[in-house]
Every structure is written in structure tokens, then in C-alpha cells.
Amino acid sequence: MSTEALPRHRQLGLTDWEAEQIPGLLGREPTDPELVMFSLMWSEHCSYKHSKPLLGAFPTEGPHILQGPGENAGAIDVGDGMAVAFKIESHNHPSAVEPFEGAATGVGGIVRDIIAMGARPIALLDSLRFGELTSAKSRFLFRRAVAGIGHYGNCIGVPTVGGEVGFDDCYEDSCLVNAMCIGVLPHDGILRAAAKGVGNRLVLFGNKTGRDGIGGASVLASAELSDDEDKRPSVQVSDPFTERKLMDCCADLAERGLFVALQDLGAAGLTSAASEMASKGGLGLRIDLDRVPLRETVMLPAEILVSESQERMLAVVTPGDVDAVIAICRDRFDLDATDIGEVTDGDRLVAIADGEVVVDIPAQYLADDAPVYEVPQNPAPAPVPLDLAGVPEPTDLAAAWLALLAKPTIASKRWVYEQYDCLVGADTIRRPGGDAAVVRLPGTNRAIAVTTDCAERHCQLDPRAGGAAAVFEAARNVACTGARPAAITNCLNFPNPEKGHTGWRLAQAIAGMSDACRALGTPVVSGNVSLYNESATRIIFPTPVVGMVGLLEDAARSVGHAFSQEGDLALLVGSGAPRLDGSEYLGRAEGYPTPPDADIEVALCRFLADAADEGLLVSAHDIAAGGLAIALAESAIGGALGVTAETAAGDRTDVALFGECGGRAIISCRPGDDGRLRELARELPVACLGVVGGDTIALQVGQTRVSIPVAAAANAYERAIPEALA
Amino acid sequence: MMTRVVVTVMPRTETLDPQGQAVAGALHQLGFDDLGDVRIGKRIVLDIDGDDPVGQAHAMCDRLLVNRLIEDYEVDAG
Amino acid sequence: MMTRVVVTVMPRTETLDPQGQAVAGALHQLGFDDLGDVRIGKRIVLDIDGDDPVGQAHAMCDRLLVNRLIEDYEVDAG
Amino acid sequence: MTIERPTVAVVKFPGSLDHDSAARAATQAGADATLVHHKDDTLPAGTAAVVLPGGFSYGDHLRCGAIASRAPIMQAVIRFAADGGRVLGICNGFQILCEAGLLPGVLRPNQRLGFICRQVTLEVDDATTDWTGTHTAGTNLSIPIKNHDGAWFGDPADGRVVFRYDESNPTGSRERIAGIANHEGNVLGMMPHPECACDPLVGSDDGRVLFDALVGAVRVGAA
Ligand SMILES: Nc1ncnc2c1ncn2[C@@H]1O[C@H](COP(=O)(O)OP(=O)(O)O)[C@@H](O)[C@H]1O
Ligand SMILES: [Mg+2]
């Protein structure tokens, strides 16, 4: 299909109806640069036109919330006048086109969102989904995306402390690459994007502007990934070295109080940055395109306006400070910095090229007035419980246990996180490999616990319960380190919302996440939406990734997931009815997964944090994918220590071992501390599993005894991914 | 007998070349004022057997050596 | 006006070229059986003004571009 | 009587990443740590010791450490070392010292061609420099590595091998070399990150000995 045949607005991705609105708004035909700007700002990626109406359901307020959704990132109070800003973002489509650069620039983008808040980035996480590792294409995408994330995070000196990776054939054609960044800042240091002060200057600094990703990320992320060349952006090449200079430079300028407002340049480049700064500030901006430093000798006004060249920031500064700002950028940080225009009275975004006005439109038409679509709400059939008769019980349970440990989605992700610098800054107290990571807030004894989680199969089968389950799992992971869940960010990775049940699933997942956030008192402070993750043959599961931040008053009280002392007691805290439905063990999106019980989840999180406060927990590990048997094995492998445990048999041993449900964690404590732990647990069930020690993991389930050597378990768990890639 | 084939891979002219940019900056700091643009790519020297070494080299570029999205390349029989 | 000068920098020995060996391995895995040795080096393209661009390029190699302990280089006026 | 805190200069290049942690570790050891900008051409008056911290100076472009080794401040560091001043290069700092000719050899890409972040066990080899305090040869230290180009290549006879990796030799260094000093012993480069091993909460405090050595350094030129 050649695009020459298509009318201009269609080439740009606007529907006929959308294109018709523009003259109505402007009272005239748009200029070509204006049409290009509309097409990008009205794309799904920039305008959220299919998801906006649904996102309103999220709870976003709380006493500790300093900044909710709407700015570059959200921010929460962490005490002592300090705040933590965080956000998660997707770079799925660019990563599918060029996994190394796509994933790398994804990290760069989210880091600039945090910088734009005036914060210093202190941690990164990455949430990844690929097809099965039996596919050469998926092995390639996985290898290169991880390399790209490592390359960028390592070079900018922000520790990548956690994340997740899942593998399922539904991601074969639409891999997911989400990155989360967390930064620290003083309360009074929060910067906002709103332009202020008529007559103030606009300073563009960082990399030069080239033809990167023209009509790229935004258009690409707004329709199903097609192979026609013309949809392909000119790929953005990551430049982490410049990003690091940008980080240091912004920190320096913020410290000197030289920013009136700050905004990063992401999708739709200057167009998006400028129109958002203008409309948020209720003012106009006048940009002189001839002043923008270019990498190419010639670029059209439209190209300059929508270029997605990376590592650029746009600041509003007072006329008196312009020279100082530019001098600091150039002399101290070897960064290009240019005065490209000014804040004006009124509401218009004006762009000038060789003396001519090429753009003159009210900024909010671009930033706020994109058409909004109600996505169809076609409920999917209610989940049907799995018929266990169709799932033969394994004759060799030990073999099944080892096989499950070696499933890439469950197996150790060491191959991934050893490629990431998780230590730079020397404040990483709990490294990747456990539940949540724990990072000390620089210069204090406080710490944050951070994790990303999702329950995509659960969301496919029962989106409302699945959405809640994702939030509760994140909370459990945070609480297992002794932290108290504080707030979440989220990335809604979904297929085409205009088709099938997707729109309904999106709404349901949001409702479920909201239920859980209310129950836990963890509002949503930021997020991102990635739709159209499907191909002609494969449609991804609804994948709402939750990024949670929790707080620890005393970093020294954090808890790890590994057993660590012979003779300790292993206890099972919480309760739930494990099912094979939709489980990793079953390996299919089939059945009716146990819906989460909010009361138990909340009580469990409170208990874990209270117990950690009293220093009673030697280890804590939540029971998630793979059920009790996998969680027990992970605590044993982590500490190279066995355990002898006993648990009641359900109807079937495999269900008791590998069945999944929320609301449960395995803790270990010194003998004698269990009494106090039971007091702290109040109504929450606490069952003694057994005793830590020896070199086998032995589990008595009713009459059946299953056991595997710790060494064999570690071998299966650690080797799976390297061998799948070999 | 082996033929020597040389593949040169350069960043596409329109794509950013952070390496060339950093090296240019460094050389200017060292006082090389007459220096203009710097671009840095790879030189891959292949010893190839068989009757169509150049064809083979092109195939290798397509399969592995070159990322056409961000790189251009040339093949020369040494 | 600018003269284009090309500097090629190659690793001195095989042991100093792990990348070349990795690529050779990968290409063999892809079924390129006629492939022998692979060497990977850098191609640095410099635009230099003034009357002695080649001399300038040599100076740049001495000052920064090449580490003689592990690399050999050549300078060609494009 | 006030105890004087010796000045330890931590040089910050564009792309340096571990300078703050290194300064913190030096301060914890009793130093007065000062960050020094790469464009300065002198070290602070009375500098007692210098740290070249880890990171990706100049994005590791061209060769890791190469561009930084030509920065203005390095002339001052080279003079300082020639006068017997104590200089510690960590990771990228080690690479810079090799490129500057203050230490033998060069650091090559890891054998496994990729970045490795891992807690490793180091063996003290030559225990006769001031860098390892009272540790004896064969002492094991737990200190993390995090690098992409950590395989040392060169002739060990050109210096004094202070640290070796255990048998796993994660980077593929010649003779498992993790840290090497010049013959005089006043300049040490090491790939592992002692500044990330100064606090048991962060995994280990086996790295403190190196910062104690910096602080113990006699002020150059002081009678
Ligand atoms: N892509 C990744 N990047 C960094 N760390 C990861 C990644 N994937 C998994 N991890 C780490 O591996 C450990 C186990 O991951 P996961 O199984 O998702 O934990 P959980 O089941 O508790 O959510 C966690 O510490 C996690 O941070
Ligand atoms: Mg967990």
C-alpha cells in the first residue's frame, strides 16, 4: 500500500472525522506544520483519547500525596521535608522495531520525566514481556532489550534495582518494555511544567535536533504494528552520556533556583512540550524555529516541531537568568543551550520560521482538546472454573516441582539483573532477586521499597479481580521487605480497545486496581497507557503493570526473602484457597483464578510491616507464581538452606503445592519469637510450616511427602534462562 | 582458498552518532581546531572461502552484521 | 575547505579481539561454514580543514584515537 | 586539639558516576573530601590523596577512560603521582590511569562481552603496599564489581598485583588481576568498587581499608 494514494491527514494518522474538526476549531484550514502537530498531539499516545474517560476512576488522593497524575510524574511525602517522585512508562512499539535502542530510549524518557519534576533519580525498574524463549525472535528481542536497558541505566548511573520478566506466546508479536524511575527531592523543590511570567524566555538544552522518530513513537504507538515501511520511524539512537550531563546540569540549575518551569521533550518533541507548558500555564509561547540547534543542515519547520530527538529539555527562565543558564549548560556541562523564544500573553502557540509565522494556534487545542472516544464495553463471558479431571495429577511431584522452577517466567532472573548496575549510589540495601528492592534515601536512615508486578493471565480471565490482584501482589512484595505500601504508578498495556472485549477489560482492570488501591490506602500518582498491542494473529493479555513504592522508617530493619539460620521456624501467614486456574503450573489462561480477599491482603501487609518494625522477621517471601512450593524453594535457594515443612492436603496435592492465590507469605523467625508474631497477626492465620535447615526442601502434604535437594532446586532455578538462550 | 572481504559499517547520516560527537568534542578540547565532523563506525574483516565470498558477506550483513535501521554498509573484496 | 580523512584502527592480535571471535561464532551458528577469521576494528571518518589534514590525523591518533599497546592504525586521505 | 582531616580530591569527569559514593566513603574514613572539576588544571592546595571514581566518563566512547585521561586535570594528577602522592582509580578510574600511563596495561571488554554486576571475592596478593592496611597476603575481601570492560591486559611484571579475583575470574582478566599498583605502590587501580562496600547494610564493609589508606596518606610535600 503506497501512502501517496492517501490524503495527507490519513498519512499522518488522523481519521477523516478528526481532520474535519480542525478547520472548525481554527476557523481556517491548518497549515501543514499545524496539521502535523494536530496529528501527533491527537494520537492515542499523546492524547489518551481512548483511555482518558476510564482513568478518572483511579483514586488519586491521600494525605501523603504531593502531586497526583497530570504532571511529568507523581510525588509523595516521605517525611523530613523530603519527597519521592515516580512514574512508569512503556516503550513497547519502538522496542519491537529496534529492541536495543527502543528499550534504551525508553529508560531515557522516563528518567527525564523524573528530572523534569526537579528530582534526582535514585532507582529504575523494568517490566518486560516477550514470547516464549523457544522462539528465536523472542530470544533476540529479550537479549537486546535487556542489553539496551542495561546500557542506558548503567551509563547514567541510576541503579536498576528490580523489575519483572514474563514469557508467553501472546507477546510474540508485541513485546512489552516498561520502565519505572524513582527520584528524590525536597518538598519545596518540586518543579512544574506550567509556563509562567509573560516575557520569560524559553531555553532548549541538551542534544541537537535531528530527524529522529519523525512521525515515530506517537504514530507508531497509536496503531497496530504494521510492516509497511512508511509507518517506521527513523530510529532514535540513545545517548546516555548526554542524558547524564543533562541530569547533572538540571540538578545544578534547580539548586540555583534558575528554573521557572521545566519540561522534558518526549513523544511529539517540541510540539508536545510547548503546548503542554502553554496550556497548563494558561499562557502563550512564541518559538523561533531558526534558533533551534539542528543536527541536519536542512529541516522543515514541521520536522523541527515534531522531532523526537532524545536527551532534550525545555525550560522557562527569567530574562535576567538566561545568560547564566546558557553559560552553565555550555561551560560546566558541555551541553548545547539556546534561547528559542518567550512566554507570551494570551493562549496561542506561535512558531516562526525565516521570519514567517508557520504555526499560530491556541495551545489547548493541541494539549487538551483532542477528541475523546468511549471504548465499547462488551463484557467477556464470566470465568468458568477449571475442570481438574482434565488436568492429570503428576506421578512424580518432585520432577514437576523442579520443572516448574525451571520455567523461564518463574526461574531466576539473574541473567537479566546481573547486566544492570544495581549498586551505583551505594544505597541499595536489598538487591534484585527477592521480592521488592530496598533503596536508602540518600543522606538518611529511611528507605523505600519498590517493585513492579502484574497478573496478566488473571486479568485475561477475570480483569477486575486480576487488576486488584496485581496491586495486592505489589503490596505484598513491598511489605515482605518490612515496608508500608504508600502509592502506585501503573502502565496499562492492552490490545486494540476498539475491538472485542478489550475496552471492557480495560475498564474492569482499572476498577479492580482502584478497589485494591482504596483498600490499601495507596493512591495512583502517575501512569501511562499503551494500546494496540496486537497483531493479525496474536493479541496480548491485558497487562496492567503496577509499580509500587513503600516506605521503611529504618533502613536497618529491612527484611530479605532468604532463609538464613538453621533451626529458625518457617511460618505460613495469611490464607487463601489456591487454585490451578490460570496458574503458571497450568500454563494456560483457563479457569477461574481465586479472587483476592482485600481484608486479608491489607491485614497481611500491616502484619509484615509491624513484625519487621519489631525486628522479628528473619525472612519474608510472598507466595505468588508457582504457589507454596515455589515460594518455599525460593527462600531456600536464596539462603542455600533447606527446610522441613508440613501443610494440610487439599483435594489434590498438586493444587496444594503449585496452586495460586493471594493473601499468603512465608516468614522465618527465631524459635520463641512465634508467640509474639501470633499476637501481632491478630485474626490473621499463622500456621507453623516447619523448621529451616539441612540441604533438602522437604514438604509433607497430608500423606504425601515431596522433597528436592536445595542444590538441585538452585540448579534448575538458576540455569533455566541462560540455557534457554544458549 | 580464503578471500579477504572488508565490510565497513557506518551510522546512517541522519541518525545520531554519540560516539563521533564525543570524540569530536574531545579532539577540539585537545586543540585540534581545524576538525569538523567526526563519524565512527566499524571495519569488519572477513576471511571467506568458496566461490562467492562477496555474496556471502552481503548475506552476513543482512543476517547479523548490520542493523539497517541505523547503519549503512559497504562490502569490498579486499 | 574540508578534506575527508579516514582512520582505521584494528586490534593488534586475535586475543585482543573478543568481539571478532564472538561474531565469528555467531556467524558459524547461522550456518556460514565458509567463514574463517573475523577481525573487528573501528573506522573513524574525520573532516579536517587546513593544509596538512593527513598530518593532523596522525597527530590525533597519537594524542587520542589509538592505544598502541593493543591497536594498529592506518590513515588514508579519503 | 583538633584532628586535621586530610584533603582527599575526588575528580569528577563528565559521565563520572561513583564520585559521591567515593567522597562519602572517604569522609567516613576521616577525610575532608572535595569534588574537583575535570576542567581545573590544579588540585586543591594541600591535597593528600586523589580518587578517580567509577562511571562511564565520556560515555566510554572510543576506549573506556581514553578521553578522560587527556582532560586538563590529569596533568595535575600525573604530577601529583610523580611526587609520590597516593592515587586510587576505581573501575573507570582504573581505566583512566592505564590510558594516562600511570598504570601498566589496559582494560578490555569482559570475556563474556557484557556488563557484570556481582559481589565477588578478592584475594589480597601483594600485601606490602599501604593500600591493604594490615591485611596479609591471601586475605579474602567481598567487594562488588560492576563493569563492561574489566578484563585487564598487560604484563603483570610492570607493576605490583594487589588484588586478584577468585577462581571464577568473572571478567577474564589476565592472571585474574582485579587491582594493580605501580612499582612505587602509590598509584592503585582496581575494577571492584570499594565505595560500594563500606556499609554492611549495602552488603559488606571490606572496602573501607582502601579509604583508610587514602586518609593515612602523608600529605605530599608536608615535612
Ligand atoms: N527485568 C528485571 N530487571 C531487574 N530485576 C528483575 C527483572 N525481572 C525480575 N527481576 C528481579 O527478580 C526477582 C524476582 O522477580 P519476580 O519473580 O517478578 O518477583 P515476584 O514474583 O516477587 O514479583 C525480583 O527481585 C525482581 O526485582
Ligand atoms: Mg514476590
Tab-separated table of N, CA, C and O in Angstrom, chain A residues 120 154-157 239 241 244-245 248 330-334 417-429 431 440 442 555-556, chain D residues 12 14-21 24 37-39 56-59 61 112 115-119 144-146 195-196 199 201-203:
chain	number	residue	atom	x	y	z
A	120	ARG	N	16.081	14.048	41.792
A	120	ARG	CA	17.283	13.306	41.431
A	120	ARG	C	16.929	11.834	41.339
A	120	ARG	O	16.514	11.229	42.324
A	154	ASN	N	23.041	1.866	33.199
A	154	ASN	CA	24.405	1.791	33.717
A	154	ASN	C	25.187	3.062	33.401
A	154	ASN	O	25.920	3.576	34.250
A	155	CYS	N	25.020	3.577	32.185
A	155	CYS	CA	25.792	4.756	31.768
A	155	CYS	C	25.358	6.029	32.486
A	155	CYS	O	26.160	6.941	32.651
A	156	ILE	N	24.072	6.114	32.885
A	156	ILE	CA	23.639	7.347	33.548
A	156	ILE	C	23.791	7.256	35.065
A	156	ILE	O	23.563	8.236	35.777
A	157	GLY	N	24.149	6.083	35.561
A	157	GLY	CA	24.422	5.975	36.991
A	157	GLY	C	23.189	5.997	37.865
A	157	GLY	O	23.214	6.528	38.971
A	239	ASP	N	21.616	8.183	23.742
A	239	ASP	CA	22.861	8.862	24.077
A	239	ASP	C	22.921	9.097	25.583
A	239	ASP	O	22.761	10.216	26.069
A	241	PHE	N	25.230	9.225	27.671
A	241	PHE	CA	26.265	10.141	28.159
A	241	PHE	C	25.700	11.563	28.239
A	241	PHE	O	25.851	12.254	29.252
A	244	ARG	N	23.225	11.864	31.114
A	244	ARG	CA	23.859	12.057	32.429
A	244	ARG	C	24.262	13.526	32.616
A	244	ARG	O	24.062	14.105	33.673
A	245	LYS	N	24.793	14.114	31.548
A	245	LYS	CA	25.152	15.531	31.656
A	245	LYS	C	23.898	16.360	31.907
A	245	LYS	O	23.905	17.305	32.706
A	248	ASP	N	22.954	16.031	35.616
A	248	ASP	CA	23.816	16.846	36.480
A	248	ASP	C	23.505	18.322	36.282
A	248	ASP	O	23.431	19.090	37.235
A	330	ARG	N	26.674	25.242	28.891
A	330	ARG	CA	27.781	25.098	27.933
A	330	ARG	C	29.116	24.865	28.636
A	330	ARG	O	29.831	23.909	28.331
A	331	ASP	N	29.434	25.732	29.595
A	331	ASP	CA	30.788	25.696	30.156
A	331	ASP	C	30.981	24.569	31.162
A	331	ASP	O	32.014	23.897	31.149
A	332	ARG	N	29.977	24.353	32.018
A	332	ARG	CA	30.183	23.330	33.052
A	332	ARG	C	29.811	21.942	32.561
A	332	ARG	O	30.360	20.942	33.008
A	333	PHE	N	28.854	21.868	31.632
A	333	PHE	CA	28.344	20.547	31.269
A	333	PHE	C	28.459	20.217	29.779
A	333	PHE	O	27.978	19.175	29.330
A	334	ASP	N	29.113	21.088	29.014
A	334	ASP	CA	29.300	20.833	27.575
A	334	ASP	C	27.984	20.463	26.900
A	334	ASP	O	27.934	19.520	26.100
A	417	TYR	N	19.380	-9.327	35.685
A	417	TYR	CA	19.766	-8.220	36.572
A	417	TYR	C	21.266	-8.146	36.820
A	417	TYR	O	21.738	-7.098	37.261
A	418	GLU	N	22.020	-9.194	36.498
A	418	GLU	CA	23.481	-9.048	36.605
A	418	GLU	C	24.034	-8.175	35.481
A	418	GLU	O	25.187	-7.759	35.516
A	419	GLN	N	23.203	-7.874	34.486
A	419	GLN	CA	23.653	-6.939	33.443
A	419	GLN	C	23.333	-5.499	33.816
A	419	GLN	O	23.620	-4.576	33.053
A	420	TYR	N	22.699	-5.321	34.971
A	420	TYR	CA	22.333	-3.982	35.434
A	420	TYR	C	23.168	-3.604	36.649
A	420	TYR	O	23.326	-4.406	37.571
A	421	ASP	N	23.661	-2.364	36.652
A	421	ASP	CA	24.306	-1.847	37.855
A	421	ASP	C	23.210	-1.543	38.873
A	421	ASP	O	22.475	-0.573	38.722
A	422	CYS	N	23.095	-2.388	39.893
A	422	CYS	CA	22.032	-2.186	40.896
A	422	CYS	C	22.598	-1.498	42.131
A	422	CYS	O	21.900	-1.344	43.130
A	423	LEU	N	23.868	-1.092	42.083
A	423	LEU	CA	24.545	-0.611	43.296
A	423	LEU	C	24.980	0.838	43.246
A	423	LEU	O	25.259	1.437	44.296
A	424	VAL	N	25.077	1.410	42.064
A	424	VAL	CA	25.617	2.767	41.961
A	424	VAL	C	24.825	3.686	42.887
A	424	VAL	O	23.591	3.602	42.974
A	425	GLY	N	25.557	4.524	43.619
A	425	GLY	CA	24.935	5.352	44.649
A	425	GLY	C	25.173	4.775	46.033
A	425	GLY	O	25.085	5.457	47.032
A	426	ALA	N	25.511	3.481	46.074
A	426	ALA	CA	25.858	2.804	47.331
A	426	ALA	C	24.760	2.920	48.390
A	426	ALA	O	25.044	2.996	49.583
A	427	ASP	N	23.510	2.951	47.951
A	427	ASP	CA	22.389	2.960	48.900
A	427	ASP	C	21.433	1.791	48.683
A	427	ASP	O	20.331	1.776	49.234
A	428	THR	N	21.830	0.820	47.853
A	428	THR	CA	20.953	-0.325	47.581
A	428	THR	C	21.084	-1.355	48.692
A	428	THR	O	22.130	-1.986	48.843
A	429	ILE	N	20.022	-1.515	49.463
A	429	ILE	CA	20.079	-2.360	50.658
A	429	ILE	C	19.515	-3.747	50.388
A	429	ILE	O	19.997	-4.737	50.913
A	431	ARG	N	18.959	-6.018	47.016
A	431	ARG	CA	19.237	-6.065	45.576
A	431	ARG	C	18.194	-6.917	44.861
A	431	ARG	O	17.402	-7.591	45.502
A	440	ARG	N	17.982	3.018	50.160
A	440	ARG	CA	18.027	4.036	51.199
A	440	ARG	C	17.943	5.417	50.558
A	440	ARG	O	18.506	5.653	49.482
A	442	PRO	N	19.135	8.916	50.066
A	442	PRO	CA	20.475	9.460	50.295
A	442	PRO	C	20.533	10.394	51.503
A	442	PRO	O	19.669	11.251	51.668
A	555	ALA	N	16.043	1.891	57.622
A	555	ALA	CA	16.617	1.030	56.576
A	555	ALA	C	17.226	-0.241	57.171
A	555	ALA	O	17.217	-1.294	56.538
A	556	ALA	N	17.727	-0.133	58.393
A	556	ALA	CA	18.402	-1.283	59.008
A	556	ALA	C	17.419	-2.395	59.350
A	556	ALA	O	17.818	-3.517	59.638
D	12	LYS	N	35.832	14.644	39.222
D	12	LYS	CA	34.577	14.380	38.530
D	12	LYS	C	34.706	14.722	37.049
D	12	LYS	O	34.923	15.877	36.695
D	14	PRO	N	32.940	14.368	33.059
D	14	PRO	CA	31.596	14.178	32.506
D	14	PRO	C	31.328	12.674	32.383
D	14	PRO	O	32.129	11.951	31.787
D	15	GLY	N	30.258	12.215	33.011
D	15	GLY	CA	29.956	10.784	32.975
D	15	GLY	C	30.511	10.011	34.158
D	15	GLY	O	30.278	8.809	34.270
D	16	SER	N	31.249	10.686	35.068
D	16	SER	CA	31.601	10.027	36.331
D	16	SER	C	30.314	9.730	37.074
D	16	SER	O	29.370	10.531	37.030
D	17	LEU	N	30.275	8.579	37.770
D	17	LEU	CA	29.026	8.194	38.433
D	17	LEU	C	29.190	7.913	39.922
D	17	LEU	O	28.280	8.126	40.701
D	18	ASP	N	30.352	7.431	40.311
D	18	ASP	CA	30.519	6.996	41.702
D	18	ASP	C	31.269	8.008	42.561
D	18	ASP	O	31.739	7.670	43.647
D	19	HIS	N	31.367	9.247	42.073
D	19	HIS	CA	32.145	10.249	42.819
D	19	HIS	C	31.528	10.550	44.179
D	19	HIS	O	32.246	10.671	45.168
D	20	ASP	N	30.195	10.649	44.241
D	20	ASP	CA	29.570	10.961	45.531
D	20	ASP	C	29.780	9.822	46.537
D	20	ASP	O	30.097	10.065	47.690
D	21	SER	N	29.624	8.593	46.083
D	21	SER	CA	29.836	7.458	46.990
D	21	SER	C	31.287	7.407	47.451
D	21	SER	O	31.564	7.141	48.623
D	24	ARG	N	31.791	10.089	49.947
D	24	ARG	CA	31.157	9.700	51.212
D	24	ARG	C	32.051	8.710	51.972
D	24	ARG	O	32.287	8.849	53.179
D	37	HIS	N	36.630	19.510	39.509
D	37	HIS	CA	36.085	19.524	38.151
D	37	HIS	C	37.166	19.175	37.128
D	37	HIS	O	38.310	19.621	37.245
D	38	HIS	N	36.797	18.389	36.118
D	38	HIS	CA	37.790	17.891	35.147
D	38	HIS	C	38.495	19.003	34.388
D	38	HIS	O	39.587	18.807	33.853
D	39	LYS	N	37.862	20.186	34.315
D	39	LYS	CA	38.498	21.263	33.544
D	39	LYS	C	39.501	22.060	34.381
D	39	LYS	O	40.261	22.863	33.836
D	56	PHE	N	31.121	6.127	33.668
D	56	PHE	CA	31.298	5.986	32.215
D	56	PHE	C	31.739	7.332	31.667
D	56	PHE	O	30.989	7.991	30.939
D	57	SER	N	32.955	7.789	32.063
D	57	SER	CA	33.391	9.104	31.608
D	57	SER	C	33.324	9.152	30.080
D	57	SER	O	33.702	8.200	29.397
D	58	TYR	N	32.772	10.242	29.584
D	58	TYR	CA	32.595	10.429	28.137
D	58	TYR	C	31.891	9.232	27.492
D	58	TYR	O	32.163	8.850	26.350
D	59	GLY	N	30.985	8.629	28.270
D	59	GLY	CA	30.164	7.555	27.720
D	59	GLY	C	30.945	6.321	27.317
D	59	GLY	O	30.434	5.477	26.587
D	61	HIS	N	33.069	6.220	25.237
D	61	HIS	CA	33.257	6.255	23.791
D	61	HIS	C	34.741	6.143	23.430
D	61	HIS	O	35.599	6.469	24.230
D	112	ARG	N	32.975	-12.365	28.630
D	112	ARG	CA	31.607	-12.738	28.274
D	112	ARG	C	30.926	-11.616	27.496
D	112	ARG	O	29.715	-11.677	27.239
D	115	PHE	N	27.976	-6.432	30.467
D	115	PHE	CA	28.137	-5.799	31.762
D	115	PHE	C	27.898	-6.848	32.839
D	115	PHE	O	26.997	-7.673	32.726
D	116	ILE	N	28.727	-6.831	33.884
D	116	ILE	CA	28.529	-7.750	35.009
D	116	ILE	C	28.459	-6.961	36.310
D	116	ILE	O	29.373	-6.201	36.629
D	117	CYS	N	27.361	-7.126	37.052
D	117	CYS	CA	27.233	-6.538	38.383
D	117	CYS	C	27.088	-7.693	39.368
D	117	CYS	O	26.107	-8.439	39.302
D	118	ARG	N	28.079	-7.862	40.238
D	118	ARG	CA	28.096	-9.054	41.092
D	118	ARG	C	29.023	-8.824	42.282
D	118	ARG	O	30.054	-8.160	42.140
D	119	GLN	N	28.634	-9.348	43.439
D	119	GLN	CA	29.534	-9.352	44.598
D	119	GLN	C	30.609	-10.396	44.333
D	119	GLN	O	30.281	-11.516	43.950
D	144	PRO	N	31.941	-5.639	45.415
D	144	PRO	CA	31.256	-5.866	44.141
D	144	PRO	C	32.022	-5.332	42.920
D	144	PRO	O	32.774	-4.362	43.029
D	145	ILE	N	31.829	-5.995	41.792
D	145	ILE	CA	32.247	-5.419	40.515
D	145	ILE	C	30.997	-4.986	39.762
D	145	ILE	O	29.919	-5.556	39.947
D	146	LYS	N	31.138	-3.983	38.939
D	146	LYS	CA	30.057	-3.578	38.018
D	146	LYS	C	30.730	-2.877	36.852
D	146	LYS	O	31.049	-1.713	36.916
D	195	GLU	N	33.925	1.628	47.289
D	195	GLU	CA	32.967	2.615	47.839
D	195	GLU	C	31.578	2.012	47.957
D	195	GLU	O	30.737	2.545	48.675
D	196	CYS	N	31.339	0.894	47.265
D	196	CYS	CA	30.067	0.184	47.418
D	196	CYS	C	30.205	-0.952	48.422
D	196	CYS	O	29.355	-1.859	48.466
D	199	ASP	N	29.643	-0.444	54.005
D	199	ASP	CA	28.478	-0.432	54.880
D	199	ASP	C	27.823	-1.812	54.826
D	199	ASP	O	27.330	-2.228	53.777
D	201	LEU	N	25.069	-2.810	55.629
D	201	LEU	CA	23.695	-2.773	55.117
D	201	LEU	C	23.665	-2.899	53.600
D	201	LEU	O	22.709	-3.387	53.008
D	202	VAL	N	24.724	-2.411	52.953
D	202	VAL	CA	24.776	-2.424	51.492
D	202	VAL	C	25.497	-3.696	51.003
D	202	VAL	O	25.709	-3.883	49.819
D	203	GLY	N	25.898	-4.551	51.942
D	203	GLY	CA	26.433	-5.846	51.528
D	203	GLY	C	27.755	-6.229	52.151
D	203	GLY	O	28.054	-7.405	52.301
